[in-house]
CSV table of C-alpha atoms in Angstrom, one decimal:
chain,number,residue,atom,x,y,z
A,727,MET,CA,17.1,-15.9,23.0
A,728,ASN,CA,20.4,-17.0,24.6
A,729,ASN,CA,22.7,-14.3,26.2
A,730,ILE,CA,25.3,-12.6,23.7
A,731,ASN,CA,28.5,-14.3,23.7
A,732,PRO,CA,31.1,-11.7,25.5
A,733,GLY,CA,33.9,-10.6,23.6
A,734,GLY,CA,34.6,-6.9,23.2
A,735,PHE,CA,31.2,-5.8,21.5
A,736,GLY,CA,31.0,-2.9,23.7
A,737,PHE,CA,27.7,-3.6,25.5
A,738,ASN,CA,26.8,-5.6,28.5
A,739,PRO,CA,24.5,-8.7,27.9
A,740,PRO,CA,20.7,-8.4,29.1
A,741,PRO,CA,19.2,-10.3,32.0
A,742,HIS,CA,18.9,-14.3,31.1
A,743,TYR,CA,15.0,-15.3,30.0
A,744,GLY,CA,15.7,-18.0,32.9
A,745,ALA,CA,15.1,-15.3,35.7
A,746,GLN,CA,11.7,-15.1,36.2
A,747,PRO,CA,9.9,-11.9,37.5
A,748,VAL,CA,7.8,-12.0,40.3
A,749,GLY,CA,3.9,-12.0,39.4
A,750,VAL,CA,4.1,-12.0,35.8
A,751,PRO,CA,5.8,-14.6,33.6
A,752,LEU,CA,8.0,-13.6,30.5
A,753,VAL,CA,7.5,-14.7,26.9
A,754,PRO,CA,8.7,-17.9,26.4
A,755,PRO,CA,12.1,-18.3,24.4
A,756,GLN,CA,11.4,-19.4,20.7
A,757,ASN,CA,11.4,-23.0,20.2
A,758,PRO,CA,13.8,-24.3,18.8
A,759,PRO,CA,16.1,-21.3,19.9
A,760,LEU,CA,18.0,-19.2,17.2
A,761,PRO,CA,21.9,-19.5,17.7
A,762,ARG,CA,23.5,-17.2,19.7
A,763,ARG,CA,23.2,-13.4,19.4
A,764,SER,CA,25.8,-11.0,17.8
A,765,ARG,CA,25.8,-8.1,16.5
A,766,PHE,CA,27.0,-9.3,13.1
A,767,ASP,CA,23.9,-11.4,12.7
A,768,LEU,CA,22.1,-7.9,13.5
A,769,ARG,CA,23.6,-6.6,10.7
A,770,ARG,CA,23.3,-9.4,8.6
A,771,LEU,CA,19.4,-9.3,9.4
A,772,SER,CA,19.1,-5.7,8.2
A,773,MET,CA,21.1,-6.4,5.0
A,774,LEU,CA,18.5,-8.5,4.3
A,775,THR,CA,15.6,-6.6,5.4
A,776,GLY,CA,16.8,-3.8,3.2
A,777,LEU,CA,17.6,-5.7,0.2
A,778,SER,CA,13.7,-6.8,0.5
A,779,ILE,CA,12.7,-3.4,0.5
A,780,ILE,CA,15.3,-2.3,-2.4
A,781,ALA,CA,13.8,-5.1,-4.8
A,782,PHE,CA,10.4,-3.7,-4.1
A,783,LEU,CA,10.9,0.0,-4.7
A,784,ILE,CA,12.6,-1.3,-7.9
A,785,MET,CA,9.6,-3.4,-8.8
A,786,SER,CA,7.2,-0.7,-7.9
A,787,TYR,CA,8.8,2.0,-10.1
A,788,ALA,CA,9.6,-0.9,-12.8
A,789,PHE,CA,5.9,-1.8,-12.9
A,790,SER,CA,4.6,2.3,-12.9
A,791,GLY,CA,7.7,2.8,-15.9
A,792,ILE,CA,5.9,0.3,-18.0
A,793,ILE,CA,2.4,1.6,-17.6
A,794,VAL,CA,3.7,5.1,-18.7
A,795,LEU,CA,5.6,3.9,-21.3
A,796,PHE,CA,3.0,1.8,-23.0
A,797,ALA,CA,0.1,3.6,-21.6
A,798,ASP,CA,-1.6,4.3,-25.0
A,799,ASP,CA,-1.0,0.3,-26.3
A,800,LEU,CA,-2.1,-0.5,-23.2
A,801,LYS,CA,-5.5,1.4,-23.1
A,802,ALA,CA,-6.2,0.2,-26.8
A,803,TYR,CA,-5.3,-3.4,-25.6
A,804,LEU,CA,-7.9,-3.3,-22.7
A,805,LYS,CA,-10.5,-1.5,-25.1
A,806,GLY,CA,-9.7,-4.6,-27.6
A,807,ILE,CA,-10.7,-7.1,-24.7
A,808,SER,CA,-13.5,-4.9,-23.0
A,809,MET,CA,-11.7,-4.8,-19.8
A,810,ASP,CA,-12.1,-1.7,-17.8
A,811,THR,CA,-8.7,0.0,-16.5
A,812,SER,CA,-9.7,0.2,-12.8
A,813,ILE,CA,-10.1,-3.8,-13.0
A,814,PHE,CA,-6.4,-4.3,-15.2
A,815,SER,CA,-5.1,-1.9,-12.0
A,816,TYR,CA,-6.4,-4.1,-9.3
A,817,ILE,CA,-4.8,-7.1,-10.7
A,818,LEU,CA,-1.4,-5.4,-11.3
A,819,GLU,CA,-1.0,-4.1,-7.8
A,820,SER,CA,-2.0,-7.5,-6.4
A,821,LEU,CA,0.4,-9.0,-8.4
A,822,LEU,CA,3.1,-6.4,-7.2
A,823,SER,CA,2.3,-7.2,-3.9
A,824,VAL,CA,3.0,-11.0,-4.6
A,825,PHE,CA,5.9,-10.8,-6.4
A,826,GLY,CA,7.2,-6.9,-5.1
A,827,ILE,CA,6.8,-7.6,-1.2
A,828,GLY,CA,6.2,-11.2,-0.7
A,829,LEU,CA,8.7,-12.7,-3.0
A,830,PRO,CA,11.8,-10.7,-1.8
A,831,PHE,CA,10.9,-11.1,1.8
A,832,TYR,CA,10.5,-14.9,0.8
A,833,ILE,CA,13.9,-15.0,-0.5
A,834,ALA,CA,15.5,-13.4,2.7
A,835,TYR,CA,13.3,-15.7,4.8
A,836,ARG,CA,14.9,-19.0,3.2
A,837,ALA,CA,18.2,-17.3,3.8
A,838,MET,CA,17.4,-16.9,7.2
A,839,ARG,CA,16.5,-20.3,7.6
A,840,LYS,CA,19.2,-21.8,5.7
A,841,LYS,CA,21.6,-19.9,8.1
A,842,TYR,CA,20.1,-20.4,11.2
A,843,GLY,CA,18.6,-24.0,10.3
A,844,VAL,CA,15.6,-23.6,12.3
A,845,ASP,CA,11.9,-22.3,11.0
A,846,PHE,CA,11.7,-19.0,13.3
A,847,ILE,CA,8.1,-17.8,12.1
A,848,PRO,CA,5.6,-19.3,14.3
A,849,PHE,CA,3.1,-20.9,11.9
A,850,SER,CA,1.9,-23.1,14.5
A,851,PRO,CA,-1.8,-22.7,15.9
A,852,PRO,CA,-1.7,-20.7,19.0
A,853,GLU,CA,-1.0,-22.7,22.4
A,854,SER,CA,-4.4,-20.8,23.9
A,855,TYR,CA,-7.2,-19.9,21.7
A,856,THR,CA,-8.6,-17.9,24.2
A,857,LEU,CA,-5.8,-15.9,24.6
A,858,MET,CA,-5.8,-15.4,21.0
A,859,LEU,CA,-9.1,-14.4,21.0
A,860,LEU,CA,-8.3,-11.4,23.6
A,861,MET,CA,-5.6,-10.5,21.4
A,862,ILE,CA,-7.5,-10.2,18.7
A,863,GLY,CA,-10.2,-8.1,20.3
A,864,ALA,CA,-7.5,-5.9,21.7
A,865,ALA,CA,-5.2,-5.4,18.7
A,866,PHE,CA,-8.4,-4.9,16.5
A,867,ALA,CA,-9.2,-2.1,18.6
A,868,ALA,CA,-5.7,-0.6,18.9
A,869,CYS,CA,-5.8,-0.7,14.9
A,870,LEU,CA,-9.0,1.4,14.9
A,871,LEU,CA,-8.0,4.0,17.7
A,872,GLY,CA,-4.7,4.3,15.3
A,873,SER,CA,-6.8,5.0,12.5
A,874,SER,CA,-9.2,8.0,14.8
A,875,PHE,CA,-5.7,9.0,15.9
A,876,THR,CA,-4.5,9.4,12.2
A,877,SER,CA,-7.5,11.1,11.2
A,878,PHE,CA,-7.0,13.5,14.0
A,879,LEU,CA,-3.6,14.2,13.2
A,880,THR,CA,-4.1,14.8,9.7
A,881,ILE,CA,-6.9,17.4,10.2
A,882,PHE,CA,-4.6,19.1,12.7
A,883,LEU,CA,-1.5,19.3,10.1
A,884,GLU,CA,-4.0,20.7,7.5
A,885,GLU,CA,-5.7,23.1,9.8
A,886,ASN,CA,-2.7,24.6,11.9
A,887,PHE,CA,0.3,23.9,9.8
A,888,GLY,CA,-1.3,23.6,6.0
A,889,ILE,CA,0.5,20.6,5.6
A,890,THR,CA,-2.0,18.0,3.5
A,891,SER,CA,-1.3,14.3,1.5
A,892,THR,CA,-1.9,14.3,-2.1
A,893,TYR,CA,-2.1,10.4,-1.5
A,894,THR,CA,-5.7,9.2,-2.7
A,895,MET,CA,-7.1,5.5,-2.5
A,896,GLY,CA,-8.0,5.8,-6.1
A,897,ASP,CA,-11.4,5.3,-7.5
A,898,MET,CA,-14.2,3.1,-6.3
A,899,PRO,CA,-15.0,0.1,-8.1
A,900,VAL,CA,-18.7,0.2,-9.2
A,901,THR,CA,-18.9,-3.2,-10.8
A,902,PHE,CA,-19.0,-6.9,-8.7
A,903,ASP,CA,-16.0,-7.9,-10.5
A,904,GLY,CA,-14.3,-4.8,-9.4
A,905,LYS,CA,-15.1,-5.3,-5.8
A,906,VAL,CA,-14.2,-8.6,-5.6
A,907,LEU,CA,-10.3,-7.9,-7.1
A,908,TYR,CA,-10.3,-4.5,-5.1
A,909,PHE,CA,-11.2,-6.6,-1.9
A,910,VAL,CA,-8.5,-9.2,-2.5
A,911,ARG,CA,-6.1,-6.5,-3.1
A,912,SER,CA,-6.6,-4.6,-0.4
A,913,ALA,CA,-7.6,-6.6,2.8
A,914,ILE,CA,-6.7,-10.6,2.0
A,915,LEU,CA,-3.5,-10.0,-0.2
A,916,PRO,CA,-2.3,-7.8,2.5
A,917,ALA,CA,-3.0,-9.8,5.7
A,918,PHE,CA,-1.0,-12.5,4.7
A,919,ILE,CA,1.8,-10.9,2.8
A,920,GLU,CA,2.5,-8.0,4.8
A,921,GLU,CA,2.5,-10.3,7.9
A,922,PHE,CA,4.5,-13.2,6.9
A,923,ALA,CA,7.1,-10.3,5.8
A,924,LEU,CA,6.8,-7.7,8.7
A,925,ARG,CA,5.5,-9.5,11.9
A,926,GLY,CA,7.5,-13.1,10.3
A,927,VAL,CA,10.7,-12.3,8.4
A,928,VAL,CA,11.6,-8.7,10.1
A,929,MET,CA,10.4,-9.0,13.5
A,930,GLN,CA,10.9,-12.6,14.6
A,931,PRO,CA,14.5,-12.9,14.4
A,932,LEU,CA,15.0,-9.8,15.9
A,933,ARG,CA,13.5,-11.1,19.0
A,934,ARG,CA,16.8,-12.5,20.1
A,935,TYR,CA,17.5,-8.6,20.8
A,936,GLY,CA,14.6,-8.1,22.9
A,937,ASN,CA,10.7,-8.4,22.0
A,938,SER,CA,10.2,-4.8,22.4
A,939,PHE,CA,13.4,-4.1,20.1
A,940,ALA,CA,11.8,-6.5,17.7
A,941,ILE,CA,7.8,-5.0,17.7
A,942,ILE,CA,9.3,-1.2,17.7
A,943,VAL,CA,11.6,-1.7,15.0
A,944,SER,CA,9.4,-3.8,12.8
A,945,SER,CA,6.5,-1.4,13.1
A,946,ILE,CA,9.0,1.6,12.0
A,947,ILE,CA,9.7,-0.3,8.7
A,948,PHE,CA,6.2,-1.1,8.3
A,949,ALA,CA,5.2,2.3,8.5
A,950,ILE,CA,7.5,3.7,6.1
A,951,MET,CA,6.9,1.2,3.4
A,952,HIS,CA,3.2,2.2,2.9
A,953,GLY,CA,4.9,5.6,1.6
A,954,ASN,CA,2.4,8.0,2.6
A,955,LEU,CA,1.9,10.4,5.2
A,956,ILE,CA,-1.9,9.5,5.6
A,957,GLN,CA,-1.1,6.1,6.3
A,958,ALA,CA,2.6,5.7,8.0
A,959,PRO,CA,0.9,6.8,11.3
A,960,PHE,CA,-1.6,4.5,11.5
A,961,ALA,CA,1.0,1.9,10.3
A,962,PHE,CA,3.1,2.5,13.0
A,963,ILE,CA,0.4,2.3,15.6
A,964,ALA,CA,-1.0,-0.8,14.2
A,965,GLY,CA,2.3,-2.4,13.7
A,966,ILE,CA,2.8,-2.6,17.3
A,967,ALA,CA,-0.5,-4.0,18.3
A,968,LEU,CA,0.1,-6.8,15.8
A,969,GLY,CA,3.3,-7.5,16.8
A,970,TYR,CA,2.2,-7.2,20.6
A,971,ALA,CA,-0.5,-9.8,19.8
A,972,VAL,CA,1.7,-12.1,17.5
A,973,ILE,CA,4.8,-12.5,20.4
A,974,ILE,CA,2.0,-13.0,22.9
A,975,THR,CA,0.5,-15.8,21.2
A,976,ASN,CA,3.1,-17.2,19.5
A,977,SER,CA,1.6,-17.5,16.1
A,978,ILE,CA,1.8,-15.4,13.2
A,979,TRP,CA,-2.2,-16.3,12.3
A,980,THR,CA,-3.0,-13.5,15.2
A,981,GLY,CA,-1.8,-10.9,13.2
A,982,VAL,CA,-3.1,-12.3,9.9
A,983,VAL,CA,-6.6,-12.4,11.4
A,984,VAL,CA,-6.2,-8.9,13.1
A,985,HIS,CA,-4.8,-7.2,9.7
A,986,LEU,CA,-7.5,-9.1,7.5
A,987,LEU,CA,-10.3,-7.8,10.0
A,988,ASN,CA,-9.1,-4.4,9.8
A,989,ASN,CA,-9.1,-4.3,6.5
A,990,SER,CA,-11.9,-5.7,5.3
A,991,LEU,CA,-13.9,-3.0,7.8
A,992,SER,CA,-12.2,-0.3,6.1
A,993,VAL,CA,-12.9,-1.6,2.5
A,994,ILE,CA,-16.7,-2.3,3.6
A,995,LEU,CA,-16.9,1.0,4.8
A,996,MET,CA,-15.5,2.7,1.9
A,997,PHE,CA,-18.3,0.3,0.2
A,998,LEU,CA,-21.3,1.8,2.2
A,999,THR,CA,-19.9,5.6,1.9
A,1000,LYS,CA,-18.7,5.0,-1.6
A,1001,GLY,CA,-15.4,6.2,-0.8
A,1002,ASN,CA,-16.8,9.4,0.5
A,1003,THR,CA,-16.1,10.0,4.4
A,1004,GLU,CA,-18.6,12.8,4.7
A,1005,ALA,CA,-21.7,10.6,3.5
A,1006,GLN,CA,-24.5,10.0,5.5
A,1007,VAL,CA,-24.5,6.3,7.0
A,1008,PRO,CA,-27.3,4.6,8.7
A,1009,PHE,CA,-26.6,4.8,12.8
A,1010,TYR,CA,-26.0,1.2,12.9
A,1011,VAL,CA,-22.8,1.7,10.7
A,1012,ALA,CA,-21.7,4.6,12.2
A,1013,ALA,CA,-21.9,2.5,15.6
A,1014,ILE,CA,-19.4,-0.1,14.3
A,1015,MET,CA,-16.0,1.1,15.1
A,1016,PRO,CA,-17.3,2.5,18.6
A,1017,THR,CA,-18.6,-1.1,19.3
A,1018,ILE,CA,-15.4,-2.9,18.4
A,1019,ILE,CA,-13.2,-0.4,20.1
A,1020,PHE,CA,-15.4,-1.5,23.3
A,1021,ILE,CA,-15.2,-4.7,22.8
A,1022,GLY,CA,-11.5,-4.5,22.6
A,1023,LEU,CA,-10.9,-2.5,25.7
A,1024,VAL,CA,-13.1,-5.1,27.5
A,1025,CYS,CA,-10.5,-8.0,25.9
A,1026,PHE,CA,-7.3,-6.2,27.0
A,1027,VAL,CA,-8.7,-5.6,30.4
A,1028,ILE,CA,-9.3,-9.1,31.0
A,1029,TYR,CA,-5.8,-10.2,29.6
A,1030,LEU,CA,-4.5,-7.2,32.0
A,1031,PHE,CA,-5.9,-8.8,35.0
A,1032,SER,CA,-5.7,-12.4,34.0
A,1033,LYS,CA,-3.0,-14.3,35.8
A,1034,LYS,CA,-3.3,-17.3,33.4
A,1035,TYR,CA,-2.8,-15.1,30.2
A,1036,ARG,CA,-0.7,-12.0,31.2
A,1037,LYS,CA,2.7,-12.0,29.9
A,1038,ARG,CA,5.8,-10.0,30.1
A,1039,LEU,CA,7.6,-8.7,27.2
A,1040,ASP,CA,11.1,-8.7,28.3
A,1041,PRO,CA,13.2,-9.1,31.6
A,1042,PRO,CA,12.5,-5.9,34.3
A,1043,GLY,CA,14.7,-3.5,33.7
A,1044,SER,CA,15.3,-4.1,30.1
A,1045,PRO,CA,15.3,-1.0,27.8
A,1046,LEU,CA,12.8,-0.7,25.6
A,1047,VAL,CA,15.2,-0.3,22.4
A,1048,ASN,CA,18.8,-0.8,23.0
A,1049,ARG,CA,20.5,1.9,21.4
A,1050,VAL,CA,23.5,0.0,20.7
A,1051,PHE,CA,21.2,-2.6,18.6
A,1052,LEU,CA,19.3,-0.1,16.6
A,1053,ARG,CA,22.1,2.1,15.5
A,1054,ASP,CA,23.8,-1.5,14.2
A,1055,TYR,CA,20.8,-2.3,12.7
A,1056,VAL,CA,19.6,0.9,10.9
A,1057,THR,CA,23.4,2.1,9.9
A,1058,THR,CA,23.8,-0.9,7.3
A,1059,LEU,CA,23.9,0.2,3.4
A,1060,PRO,CA,21.0,-1.5,2.2
A,1061,LEU,CA,18.7,-0.6,4.8
A,1062,LEU,CA,19.7,3.0,5.0
A,1063,VAL,CA,19.6,3.4,1.3
A,1064,SER,CA,15.5,2.1,1.8
A,1065,ILE,CA,14.5,4.0,4.5
A,1066,ILE,CA,15.8,7.3,2.6
A,1067,SER,CA,14.4,6.4,-0.4
A,1068,LEU,CA,11.1,5.6,1.4
A,1069,ILE,CA,10.9,8.5,3.2
A,1070,VAL,CA,11.9,10.5,0.0
A,1071,GLN,CA,8.8,9.0,-1.7
A,1072,THR,CA,6.6,9.6,1.4
A,1073,ALA,CA,7.8,13.3,1.4
A,1074,LEU,CA,6.7,13.8,-2.2
A,1075,THR,CA,3.0,12.9,-1.1
A,1076,VAL,CA,3.5,16.0,1.5
A,1077,GLN,CA,1.8,19.2,0.3
A,1078,ILE,CA,2.2,22.4,1.7
A,1079,VAL,CA,-0.6,25.1,1.4
A,1080,LYS,CA,-0.1,28.4,2.3
């Protein structure tokens, strides 16, 4: 997080992190600090992220193509070994999560680590478990509020503009084995793999260009990688909450815990309602989300008024997103190709009903 080396880059270096604002301390620099910033390094990070997303898209299309091409043979094989097609689908989607997202971003992580010579992802436990608990509560509540906002937005777009999404969550599992695999695929794997990829590989190196910049950019990528209109707005809001919690606690595990709690609650509620959002559920089930949101808001208020734990993300006067940094980051060919591909994929799930 050192200042950028001046030399004709066309912008002034931001305030140095050594200058502490009065009252609220800054988030300390990464330890050990990464090398000095440059716009060339920023574009390199962009290209590695773009190539990772392209690899994910290629694997997704390859998996889908193989299934379509050998659909009849696959059904006959599954019938022969007495395996339900939904079970096979959950296994395949889990493998895609590991090898489609985890592997490309792990390769990018190794490349960055070799380049910079430091492990930039904070895998260590948080410095304060009290702060971690406060951030878990606050971020979890933010995720649930984001989910509620997305539901409202979906209804608003449909009722006022006829915009709907063709995306569906698929059939709910009915067997015990199916429910276990569905939980692993939907709750456990995303919590570890997506946090490593987005809040680790993507966000952490970008912190040299501003913590707020890193959170917003990684949240945008997190949103469009979901590839559908229903999940993208929620993922952006959740990404901001998760990124903030990870940086404030200086531990990737804060994001993993919140992500796991959010996805686990979603899966459990789907099991209880059997995938039908209109189903009648007991009062104690309906009260779960408001209760968690209330507790989370209390956690956030405690954090805001705590002189011991509250921190400032960036120096006073720093822009939320530096436009020069943003332009340099999003205009590399690999990232442009991946973003356009994901936007097209999202657009294909949108349907306008007149």
